Amino acid sequence: MAIDYKNLSDRELIYGQKSCPGCGATIAVRLALKILGERTFVCLPACCVSATTNVYPETSFFVNNVVTAFPATGSTLAGMAAAAEMQGLEDVVILGVAGDGGTADIGLQALSGLCERNDNVIYLCYDNEAYMNTGIQRSSSTPWGAWTTTSPVGGTAKGETKIRKNLFDIIAAHRVPYCATASTSYPRDFMEKIAKAKNIRGARFIHIQAPCPTGWGYPAEKTIEYGRLAVESGLWYLAEYENGEVKLNLHPPKFKPVEFYLKGQHRFRHLTEEDYKVIEDQRDQEWALLEKKIKS
Amino acid sequence: MLRNEETRSSRQFLSGNEAAAEGVRLCRPQVIAAYPITPQTTLTEKLSQVVADGAFPCKYLLVESEHSAMAGVMGAAMMGSRVFTATSSQGLLYMCEMLSYASGSRFPIVLANANRGTATPWSIFGDHRDSVAMRDSGWIQFYVESGQEALDTIIQAYRIAEHPEVSTPVMVNIDGFTLTHTYDPVSVPDQETVDAFLPPLKTTNRLSLENPKNLCFNIGPDFHMESRYQEQKAFRSAEKVIAQADGEFTALFGRQHHGMVERYRCEDAEYVLAVMGSVAGTTRVVVDKLRAEGKKVGLIKVRCLRPFPSAFFAASGGSCKALGVLDRNISFGYEGALYTETKAALYRPGATVRTLGFIAGLGGRDISKADLELMYEKLENLAAGKPEEEHQYIGLRWS
């Protein structure tokens, strides 16, 4: 989907929010709204984006937006889309914006219902890889080895012990018309995916990695750098699922060593060379699975 | 189906659930979301059919849980659509989180609850523990006596919920099985009459492309109390609006449901029993029988648990010699909830009425005419100064 970048509106539809400096989630929402425009209805659950935008009597959104319960993003969106359809509002976008915990954990059931019904909604999951709004607790999207306040490092523990849930696979298994991964460090790729999603009817899901300087422990100005390193080292991939097929948008010719990505982050600083090897093995297994799904 | 031209209605033989579904059909919600649970199921099945038949334009969301049912109708209400959902028991408890979302942001949602006991021990049968547990969810709560009243109250519920001074969701409680699955002749009004009573929903409490806004927002300590105060004010307005709606309903439909509370043969009554829900029907029969025997007995049917008719009890509840309160719920560690509420309303300087709290009909246990006669007998004993325990369990197999 070609985007006329030179003529993109200068108007910001999220502005003045109280997020941390370098917040990846805010970048994701800002870029998405640039493409989706003013006739967007946003639904958020309890999460970083809602907590930093909507405290009465202020709001940082310049489009209609609501804050629903933590498990209820998918179901509230379904009701909004149903009402929009009944009222004949054809040229509007019903957009969900939720974090990884609100999507992969507590919100998964309602999201699954939304995907199964193929409700006319775009669901954007910004993944900062833990419950950041409540103060860095692990979620099912926290990567193996990462320190969080509930996956601590100590005498018997070295961070998160489980491999993260693959949301892309879960949503694609619902056979939705469109599902994609993205990264805030690849804005053109992300905006094109948003633009593509805008022109499709039904349940559309975009899972964007959104680095978090506060939770990951790196200087705020390095958000884009860490997002890039995640993709370049193969720890995050940019892919699309459409018409029953998986497509890779970017395949690094050779993965950068994972330590380039891991070393500068506080959450991984306890990891050893052996742990890097474990992470590389996990990465290679994940890519082997991914490549099996890609149409050659 | 017999149609009466004079009353502009048809006479049909319907179960309580079917009657409620007819009420919903006549109110024409744009979005319905529901999840099946016994004994609510036949209500939502019937609605699925009428929507499939194209009786009115409606999107029926087949959600994967009650939590999503309430979130779904709330999402549609945010967009300004009229909505409906129905549940029961565990389903109502599963909705609990969303009930306070919907009420706190003042969406005029109507919910039918088929009253059923809550697990454990498991029971699919009726009592009021489910809805009483949700007493403080910020919803207006009606309890109905018959299928006819279920239909009529659904129609009244939209009128009340959507009133700009109320703008608060309404729960219509229908006793599981006792009402939901028993059949009675029900007068089903014409669409035109309902339309005259219930205009299309108009609200400013909605998202709008012309005037974008944020709903269901966060409020810090600086404004939070003011928001709660407004909710309480809405309930005060509801007391007036419920009475007005019932008056206009009576004028149009020829049936009166007496607003928040009904007095039956209470004028000179010495022994009065206050009840909620379907047992009011049996109690009427018992009152008539005892009256024929010369006993001065009466019935208070509490139709609304919230707003609670406290002014009614303060003004007239104490005029008898003994007042009994029948609860189909129990708040462990204290007593039946309606009994607590009633006593609090009666507590005024100089109040002298003596009271008994009866617990009966839990988990579908039948409340017979003999049980009710026994309750009146105990009230008579109490007034005569004979010893009676304040809290009594009627029909208990062993203690």
XYZ file of C-alpha atoms in Angstrom:
695
model
C 0.000 0.000 0.000
C 1.730 3.138 -1.175
C 1.707 5.992 1.274
C 2.259 9.557 0.136
C 4.641 10.418 2.970
C 5.348 13.947 1.761
C 1.685 14.815 2.102
C 0.986 13.075 5.384
C -0.904 15.355 7.750
C 1.177 17.341 10.225
C -1.718 17.153 12.658
C -0.961 14.932 15.626
C -3.913 12.884 16.895
C -2.118 11.928 20.093
C -0.246 14.770 21.697
C 0.844 15.928 25.135
C 0.636 12.510 26.774
C 2.561 11.758 29.955
C 4.475 8.703 28.777
C 8.158 8.163 29.635
C 10.753 9.702 27.285
C 11.559 7.285 24.462
C 8.270 5.352 24.817
C 7.875 2.911 21.935
C 4.154 2.454 22.572
C 3.443 6.139 21.986
C 5.387 6.026 18.703
C 3.234 3.111 17.572
C -0.043 4.890 18.368
C 1.123 8.159 16.811
C 2.163 6.500 13.547
C -1.008 4.397 13.391
C -3.261 7.446 13.840
C -1.290 9.345 11.156
C -2.505 6.754 8.684
C -5.948 5.983 10.118
C -7.052 9.587 10.536
C -9.684 11.500 12.422
C -12.597 9.135 11.875
C -10.991 6.605 14.185
C -12.610 5.337 17.396
C -9.933 4.067 19.774
C -10.537 1.539 22.535
C -7.861 0.955 25.160
C -7.801 -1.241 28.228
C -5.900 -0.371 31.383
C -2.362 0.011 30.030
C 0.521 2.487 29.636
C -1.189 4.316 26.778
C -4.510 4.811 28.589
C -2.831 5.742 31.876
C -0.655 8.389 30.223
C -3.360 9.909 28.033
C -6.680 9.970 29.842
C -6.945 11.433 33.311
C -9.986 13.664 33.792
C -10.279 16.504 32.843
C -7.543 15.955 30.231
C -7.148 13.686 27.247
C -4.219 13.475 24.848
C -6.285 11.938 22.063
C -7.820 14.094 19.369
C -10.083 11.281 18.206
C -12.925 9.473 19.982
C -11.495 7.096 22.540
C -12.619 4.947 25.441
C -10.913 3.064 28.211
C -12.379 -0.335 28.932
C -11.585 -3.058 31.466
C -8.317 -4.968 31.239
C -9.785 -8.191 29.757
C -12.325 -6.401 27.584
C -10.538 -4.699 24.668
C -11.673 -7.292 22.119
C -15.235 -7.456 23.386
C -15.702 -3.691 23.750
C -14.351 -3.243 20.217
C -16.824 -5.853 18.974
C -19.710 -3.859 20.432
C -18.378 -0.600 19.002
C -18.022 -2.169 15.555
C -21.519 -3.689 15.779
C -23.013 -0.300 16.644
C -21.025 1.415 13.857
C -22.414 -1.128 11.396
C -25.988 -0.706 12.641
C -25.651 3.086 12.407
C -24.290 2.827 8.879
C -20.909 4.387 9.748
C -19.005 2.807 6.897
C -15.948 5.042 6.629
C -14.778 4.841 10.234
C -12.034 2.768 11.856
C -12.605 0.922 15.126
C -9.090 0.597 16.567
C -8.006 -1.356 19.622
C -4.709 -0.459 21.268
C -3.526 -2.751 24.043
C -0.285 -3.912 25.599
C 1.141 -7.428 25.593
C -0.331 -8.394 28.974
C -3.740 -7.005 28.018
C -3.574 -8.946 24.763
C -1.678 -12.194 25.291
C -2.798 -12.791 28.883
C -5.981 -11.284 30.316
C -7.431 -10.084 26.998
C -6.763 -13.210 24.919
C -10.234 -14.740 25.344
C -12.100 -11.641 24.173
C -9.585 -11.145 21.340
C -10.101 -14.740 20.239
C -13.864 -14.127 20.168
C -13.346 -11.000 18.070
C -11.115 -12.862 15.581
C -13.475 -15.844 15.363
C -16.442 -13.557 14.610
C -14.269 -11.573 12.205
C -15.531 -8.311 13.711
C -14.661 -5.244 11.669
C -11.831 -3.995 13.878
C -8.100 -3.241 13.770
C -6.395 -4.503 16.919
C -2.934 -3.096 17.593
C -0.928 -4.821 20.295
C 2.078 -2.813 21.397
C 4.474 -5.259 22.943
C 6.876 -3.849 25.519
C 7.365 -7.378 26.809
C 6.035 -6.995 30.369
C 3.356 -5.276 32.458
C 5.055 -1.885 32.336
C 2.153 0.255 33.554
C 2.023 -1.588 36.873
C 5.803 -1.445 37.244
C 7.549 -4.135 35.134
C 5.931 -7.486 35.956
C 6.395 -10.426 33.582
C 3.739 -11.304 31.014
C 3.443 -14.290 28.688
C 5.254 -12.118 26.131
C 8.328 -11.531 28.315
C 11.350 -13.167 26.633
C 13.326 -15.965 28.244
C 15.985 -14.687 30.637
C 14.564 -11.180 31.079
C 14.555 -9.697 34.542
C 11.264 -8.225 35.693
C 10.031 -7.551 39.226
C 8.191 -10.885 39.181
C 10.855 -12.816 37.253
C 13.704 -11.674 39.457
C 17.376 -12.567 39.421
C 18.733 -14.178 42.564
C 20.555 -17.173 43.992
C 18.221 -19.681 42.337
C 16.716 -17.590 39.556
C 17.943 -15.784 36.492
C 14.932 -13.997 35.121
C 12.031 -15.257 33.042
C 12.048 -19.045 32.724
C 9.523 -19.559 29.928
C 9.595 -18.968 26.194
C 7.260 -16.179 25.107
C 3.876 -16.896 23.608
C 3.677 -16.426 19.822
C 0.699 -14.122 19.303
C 1.208 -13.933 15.542
C 0.670 -17.700 15.267
C -2.293 -17.637 17.648
C -4.124 -14.949 15.697
C -3.217 -16.388 12.287
C -4.710 -19.697 13.490
C -8.065 -17.877 13.665
C -7.795 -17.409 9.876
C -8.380 -13.662 10.119
C -8.125 -11.645 6.896
C -4.967 -9.874 8.062
C -2.360 -10.417 10.764
C 1.117 -8.889 10.930
C 4.071 -8.192 13.166
C 5.872 -4.859 13.108
C 8.452 -2.803 14.966
C 8.496 0.847 15.989
C 12.027 0.961 14.525
C 10.663 0.189 11.045
C 8.069 2.958 10.675
C 7.541 2.604 6.921
C 6.917 -1.123 7.215
C 4.516 -0.472 10.108
C 2.645 2.380 8.442
C 2.244 0.381 5.255
C 0.792 -2.466 7.275
C -1.618 -0.066 8.964
C -2.587 1.348 5.564
C -3.129 -2.141 4.211
C -5.207 -3.110 7.242
C -7.320 0.026 6.823
C -8.450 -1.190 3.413
C -9.444 -4.682 4.563
C -12.777 -5.561 6.220
C -12.959 -7.816 9.232
C -10.625 -8.638 12.096
C -7.140 -7.279 11.508
C -4.348 -7.735 14.029
C -0.953 -6.015 14.156
C 1.554 -6.993 16.816
C 4.224 -4.315 17.122
C 7.338 -4.592 19.242
C 7.588 -1.324 21.172
C 10.806 -1.026 23.212
C 10.467 0.445 26.690
C 13.475 2.321 28.130
C 12.004 2.254 31.634
C 11.248 -1.448 31.762
C 14.125 -2.735 29.668
C 16.728 -0.455 31.218
C 18.464 1.490 28.454
C 18.862 5.234 27.732
C 15.676 6.821 26.323
C 17.351 7.892 23.079
C 18.127 4.285 22.132
C 14.532 3.066 21.580
C 14.912 2.938 17.816
C 18.366 1.361 18.071
C 17.158 -1.495 20.294
C 14.134 -2.127 18.111
C 16.458 -2.453 15.124
C 18.872 -4.725 16.970
C 15.982 -7.030 17.936
C 15.115 -7.495 14.270
C 18.733 -7.649 13.061
C 19.602 -10.318 15.605
C 16.497 -12.327 14.700
C 14.826 -11.950 18.095
C 11.850 -10.206 16.480
C 10.594 -10.680 12.963
C 8.525 -8.638 10.540
C 5.904 -10.829 8.904
C 2.388 -10.870 7.506
C -0.359 -13.468 7.339
C -2.892 -13.023 4.573
C -5.060 -15.380 2.500
C -3.715 -18.379 4.388
C -0.095 -17.497 3.627
C 2.758 -16.201 5.762
C 5.134 -13.686 4.222
C 8.386 -12.368 5.683
C 8.911 -8.633 5.099
C 12.574 -8.528 6.046
C 15.057 -11.357 6.278
C 18.431 -10.301 7.715
C 21.019 -11.972 5.439
C 22.964 -12.920 8.555
C 21.792 -12.452 12.121
C 23.793 -10.116 14.310
C 25.013 -11.807 17.494
C 22.263 -11.606 20.120
C 24.628 -10.058 22.643
C 24.574 -6.822 20.597
C 20.897 -6.596 21.533
C 21.043 -8.075 25.030
C 24.158 -6.505 26.515
C 23.062 -2.906 26.825
C 19.757 -3.686 28.541
C 19.491 -3.772 32.311
C 16.947 -6.616 32.176
C 19.486 -8.941 30.503
C 22.658 -7.833 32.263
C 22.879 -10.991 34.426
C 23.005 -13.276 31.390
C 26.223 -15.168 30.542
C 27.758 -16.335 27.271
C 26.007 -19.671 27.868
C 22.675 -17.907 28.198
C 23.306 -16.068 24.919
C 23.772 -19.495 23.336
C 20.431 -20.666 24.789
C 18.734 -17.594 23.342
C 20.348 -18.151 19.935
C 19.149 -21.767 19.930
C 15.624 -20.620 20.765
C 15.838 -18.047 17.985
C 17.014 -20.629 15.447
C 14.206 -23.011 16.381
C 11.656 -20.220 16.033
C 13.008 -19.236 12.607
C 12.998 -22.879 11.488
C 9.296 -23.026 12.370
C 8.665 -19.696 10.669
C 10.449 -20.684 7.471
C 8.357 -23.850 7.235
C 5.263 -21.639 7.114
C 6.606 -19.270 4.489
C 5.610 -20.071 0.964
C 8.776 -20.689 -0.981
C -53.031 -15.545 19.276
C -55.998 -13.448 20.330
C -55.790 -9.816 19.448
C -57.717 -7.248 21.427
C -58.400 -4.141 19.331
C -59.399 -2.093 22.330
C -56.191 -2.643 24.303
C -54.072 -2.835 21.143
C -52.444 -6.043 22.289
C -52.500 -9.776 21.712
C -52.981 -12.485 24.287
C -50.300 -15.179 24.112
C -49.366 -18.202 26.202
C -45.708 -17.515 27.064
C -43.017 -18.556 29.496
C -41.373 -15.811 31.557
C -38.316 -15.901 29.307
C -40.449 -15.695 26.179
C -42.409 -12.808 27.659
C -39.157 -10.980 28.475
C -37.929 -11.624 24.921
C -41.159 -10.122 23.585
C -40.480 -7.059 25.741
C -36.995 -6.773 24.265
C -38.288 -7.229 20.714
C -40.740 -4.378 21.211
C -37.927 -2.081 22.456
C -35.849 -2.860 19.353
C -32.257 -2.744 20.637
C -29.694 -2.237 17.869
C -27.123 -4.531 19.448
C -27.593 -7.636 21.593
C -24.682 -9.629 23.035
C -25.316 -12.713 25.109
C -23.797 -15.955 26.314
C -25.903 -18.990 27.235
C -26.514 -20.000 30.841
C -29.391 -21.938 32.410
C -32.093 -20.718 33.043
C -31.586 -17.638 30.849
C -31.127 -19.666 27.641
C -34.663 -19.722 26.262
C -34.760 -15.916 26.451
C -31.670 -15.500 24.267
C -32.711 -18.365 21.975
C -35.983 -16.602 21.296
C -34.179 -13.321 20.649
C -31.766 -15.070 18.267
C -34.790 -16.304 16.344
C -36.606 -12.974 16.178
C -33.403 -11.243 15.036
C -32.843 -13.996 12.439
C -36.448 -13.530 11.300
C -35.712 -9.848 10.731
C -38.307 -8.658 13.246
C -36.202 -5.534 13.773
C -32.723 -4.407 12.635
C -30.263 -5.739 15.188
C -26.721 -7.061 15.360
C -26.611 -10.104 17.645
C -23.068 -10.658 18.935
C -22.366 -14.271 19.852
C -19.714 -13.629 22.467
C -17.487 -16.119 24.236
C -18.384 -15.154 27.835
C -20.637 -13.012 29.979
C -17.758 -10.632 30.628
C -17.603 -10.056 26.897
C -21.401 -9.826 26.670
C -21.438 -6.868 29.026
C -18.305 -5.317 27.462
C -19.853 -5.770 24.023
C -23.115 -4.047 24.854
C -21.144 -1.332 26.651
C -19.059 -0.773 23.495
C -22.247 -0.388 21.472
C -23.791 1.882 24.122
C -20.683 4.076 23.910
C -21.543 4.589 20.240
C -25.081 5.636 21.201
C -26.957 2.430 20.376
C -29.750 0.865 22.427
C -28.548 -2.517 23.691
C -29.659 -5.616 25.579
C -28.106 -8.605 27.287
C -29.291 -11.374 29.594
C -27.600 -13.722 32.011
C -27.949 -15.597 35.286
C -26.052 -16.559 38.420
C -22.374 -17.338 37.688
C -22.750 -15.373 34.480
C -23.826 -12.287 36.389
C -20.890 -12.738 38.754
C -18.563 -13.133 35.760
C -19.944 -9.829 34.445
C -19.322 -8.139 37.776
C -16.311 -6.121 36.619
C -18.168 -4.792 33.598
C -21.321 -3.977 35.597
C -19.475 -1.228 37.441
C -17.845 -0.007 34.210
C -21.255 0.352 32.593
C -22.868 2.054 35.569
C -19.925 4.330 36.427
C -19.963 5.753 32.914
C -23.768 5.872 32.994
C -24.695 3.795 29.952
C -28.448 3.021 29.771
C -28.021 -0.732 29.312
C -30.868 -3.124 30.113
C -30.007 -6.583 31.429
C -32.399 -9.424 32.235
C -31.146 -11.717 34.968
C -32.750 -15.110 35.460
C -32.254 -15.379 39.212
C -30.375 -18.506 40.222
C -28.300 -19.595 43.221
C -24.539 -19.199 43.090
C -21.987 -22.021 43.352
C -20.837 -23.772 45.393
C -22.734 -25.971 46.096
C -23.844 -25.911 42.491
C -27.454 -25.193 41.735
C -29.224 -24.289 38.559
C -32.324 -23.380 40.581
C -33.593 -20.063 41.742
C -32.789 -17.719 44.561
C -31.629 -14.106 44.771
C -28.023 -14.555 45.845
C -26.726 -13.673 42.371
C -28.351 -10.274 41.964
C -28.200 -9.360 45.653
C -24.423 -9.888 45.472
C -24.448 -7.232 42.720
C -26.544 -4.817 44.784
C -23.728 -2.256 44.922
C -22.756 -2.481 41.257
C -24.480 0.842 40.563
C -27.389 -0.735 38.661
C -31.080 -0.106 39.212
C -32.583 -3.469 40.228
C -36.160 -4.613 39.585
C -37.621 -7.928 40.784
C -40.733 -9.115 38.962
C -43.650 -11.296 39.970
C -44.845 -12.724 36.649
C -44.068 -13.151 32.979
C -46.369 -10.225 32.251
C -44.456 -8.048 34.673
C -41.160 -9.206 33.108
C -42.348 -8.015 29.679
C -43.719 -4.753 31.044
C -40.672 -4.058 33.210
C -38.254 -4.520 30.300
C -40.170 -1.793 28.445
C -40.229 0.431 31.535
C -36.534 -0.309 32.137
C -35.457 1.318 28.854
C -37.625 4.318 29.569
C -36.062 4.727 33.020
C -32.452 3.923 32.027
C -32.540 6.335 29.084
C -34.098 9.229 30.982
C -31.467 12.017 30.886
C -31.692 12.583 34.642
C -31.133 8.889 35.288
C -28.844 7.566 32.522
C -28.131 4.470 34.583
C -28.295 0.789 33.628
C -31.220 -1.359 34.763
C -31.265 -5.029 35.764
C -34.606 -6.819 35.520
C -34.599 -9.888 37.770
C -36.831 -12.796 36.789
C -36.951 -15.811 39.111
C -35.205 -18.755 37.477
C -37.538 -21.604 36.464
C -40.370 -20.356 38.733
C -40.951 -17.601 36.171
C -38.509 -18.192 33.325
C -39.841 -21.654 32.498
C -43.498 -21.503 33.529
C -46.243 -20.479 31.139
C -48.989 -17.942 31.631
C -51.277 -15.943 29.408
C -49.425 -12.706 28.658
C -50.738 -9.569 27.002
C -48.225 -8.544 24.325
C -48.691 -4.901 23.322
C -48.561 -3.582 19.775
C -45.384 -1.974 18.489
C -47.147 1.394 18.056
C -48.108 1.549 21.728
C -44.579 0.717 22.830
C -43.179 3.299 20.410
C -45.485 5.904 21.924
C -44.120 5.055 25.370
C -40.465 4.594 24.397
C -38.977 7.037 21.875
C -35.657 6.183 20.163
C -32.597 6.610 22.392
C -31.171 10.119 22.371
C -28.108 10.706 24.532
C -25.104 13.016 24.652
C -23.216 10.373 26.648
C -21.769 8.826 23.498
C -18.863 9.093 21.092
C -19.435 11.451 18.211
C -17.581 12.252 14.995
C -18.663 15.890 15.260
C -17.465 16.228 18.821
C -14.821 13.573 19.625
C -14.488 12.694 23.268
C -13.016 10.332 25.809
C -15.347 8.027 27.762
C -14.756 5.722 30.743
C -11.790 7.802 31.795
C -9.604 7.814 34.854
C -10.524 10.269 37.622
C -8.047 11.090 40.396
C -8.901 11.966 43.990
C -9.559 15.596 42.980
C -12.814 14.788 41.112
C -13.656 11.190 41.933
C -16.090 11.862 44.769
C -18.026 14.295 42.594
C -18.500 11.569 39.992
C -19.853 9.175 42.628
C -22.112 11.890 44.016
C -23.625 12.299 40.553
C -24.345 8.569 40.405
C -26.147 8.797 43.736
C -28.101 11.814 42.467
C -29.135 9.802 39.413
C -30.578 7.156 41.713
C -32.506 9.840 43.584
C -33.884 11.059 40.240
C -34.696 7.469 39.349
C -37.142 7.251 42.264
C -39.223 9.985 40.632
C -38.731 8.692 37.094
C -39.727 5.117 38.043
C -43.011 6.426 39.459
C -43.638 8.642 36.420
C -42.835 5.839 33.980
C -45.211 3.482 35.794
C -47.963 6.110 35.744
C -47.613 6.723 32.011
C -47.312 2.997 31.386
C -50.591 2.406 33.202
C -52.322 5.109 31.148
C -51.119 3.583 27.855
C -51.165 -0.141 28.577
C -53.823 -0.436 31.269
C -51.584 -2.282 33.718
C -50.091 -0.873 36.902
C -46.932 -2.165 38.587
C -46.720 0.408 41.367
C -43.229 1.817 40.777
C -40.662 0.798 43.379
C -43.000 -0.877 45.847
C -46.558 -2.181 45.962
C -48.834 -2.463 48.990
C -51.442 -5.194 48.774
C -54.321 -5.114 51.299
C -52.149 -3.172 53.724
C -54.599 -0.364 54.623
C -55.594 -1.699 58.040
C -53.151 -4.612 58.126
C -51.618 -5.635 61.430
C -49.284 -8.329 60.117
C -47.418 -7.549 56.944
C -44.903 -9.535 54.926
C -42.411 -7.862 52.574
C -41.148 -9.981 49.665
C -39.367 -9.685 46.297
C -40.025 -11.553 43.049
C -42.314 -14.412 42.098
C -43.254 -15.342 45.686
C -45.370 -12.172 45.734
C -47.902 -14.093 43.625
C -48.264 -16.903 46.168
C -48.331 -14.382 48.994
C -51.310 -12.566 47.418
C -53.258 -15.829 47.448
C -52.339 -16.423 51.090
C -53.288 -12.871 52.054
C -56.686 -13.286 50.364
C -57.275 -16.582 52.191
C -56.266 -15.198 55.603
C -58.310 -12.050 55.007
C -61.335 -14.266 54.279
C -60.693 -15.855 57.668
C -60.784 -12.410 59.239
C -57.059 -11.948 59.783
C -55.689 -8.466 59.127
C -52.721 -9.371 56.938
C -51.052 -7.552 54.075
C -48.232 -7.821 51.541
C -45.501 -5.383 50.582
C -43.972 -6.266 47.231
C -40.547 -4.663 46.945
C -40.058 -4.199 43.222
C -36.789 -2.227 43.430
C -33.891 -3.189 45.649
C -32.040 -0.202 44.157
C -33.114 2.513 44.444
C -34.466 1.151 47.715
C -37.920 2.464 48.674
C -36.626 3.672 52.030
C -38.981 6.664 52.190
C -41.912 4.290 51.774
C -40.812 2.128 54.712
C -39.974 5.185 56.822
C -43.432 6.647 56.191
C -45.707 3.632 56.283
C -43.782 0.437 56.888
C -44.133 0.811 60.632
C -47.886 1.270 60.747
C -48.584 -2.424 61.368
C -48.034 -4.427 64.550
C -45.440 -6.791 63.084
C -43.528 -6.747 59.830
C -41.862 -9.824 58.391
C -39.304 -9.735 55.607
C -38.815 -12.763 53.371
C -35.363 -13.150 51.825
C -34.357 -15.629 49.149
C -30.743 -14.744 49.877
C -28.515 -14.665 52.891
C -25.591 -12.409 53.703
C -23.477 -14.797 55.748
C -22.539 -13.437 59.106
C -25.656 -11.289 59.291
C -29.085 -11.982 57.735
C -31.139 -11.619 54.570
C -30.249 -8.480 52.644
C -33.810 -7.206 52.212
C -34.343 -7.581 55.953
C -31.281 -5.450 56.715
C -32.374 -2.791 54.247
C -35.938 -2.730 55.552
C -34.933 -2.477 59.209
C -32.565 0.385 58.405
C -35.367 2.251 56.630
C -37.747 1.663 59.548
C -35.256 2.922 62.104
C -36.638 6.319 63.043
C -37.205 8.008 66.401
C -40.352 6.509 67.918
C -40.483 3.541 65.545
C -42.189 0.699 67.376
C -42.898 -1.965 64.759
C -41.583 -5.405 65.613
C -39.827 -7.338 62.870
C -38.858 -10.865 61.860
C -36.426 -11.907 59.148
C -37.389 -15.073 57.255
C -34.974 -16.973 55.034
C -36.663 -19.332 52.586
C -36.550 -20.643 49.051
C -32.772 -20.888 48.711
C -31.455 -22.835 45.713
C -34.914 -23.439 44.287
C -36.566 -24.726 47.496
C -40.304 -24.243 47.081
C -42.043 -21.645 49.230
C -45.515 -23.060 49.811
C -48.714 -21.361 50.893
C -48.376 -23.236 54.205
C -44.884 -21.711 54.637
C -46.299 -18.233 54.108
C -49.214 -18.871 56.484
C -46.653 -19.977 59.072
C -44.780 -16.685 58.598
C -47.980 -14.684 59.214
C -48.668 -16.849 62.271
C -45.224 -16.075 63.645
C -45.815 -12.338 63.089
C -49.062 -12.631 65.024
C -47.220 -14.450 67.825
C -44.580 -11.750 67.925
C -47.199 -8.983 68.175
C -48.914 -10.913 70.969
C -45.663 -10.964 72.919
C -44.963 -14.674 72.436
C -41.292 -15.621 72.005
C -40.095 -15.719 68.379
C -36.489 -15.835 67.192
C -35.680 -12.756 65.094
C -34.054 -14.784 62.304
C -36.011 -17.781 61.089
C -35.337 -20.395 58.413
C -38.566 -21.632 56.863
C -38.622 -25.163 55.495
C -35.169 -26.063 56.807
C -34.765 -29.871 56.937
C -32.461 -29.827 59.937
C -30.568 -27.249 61.936
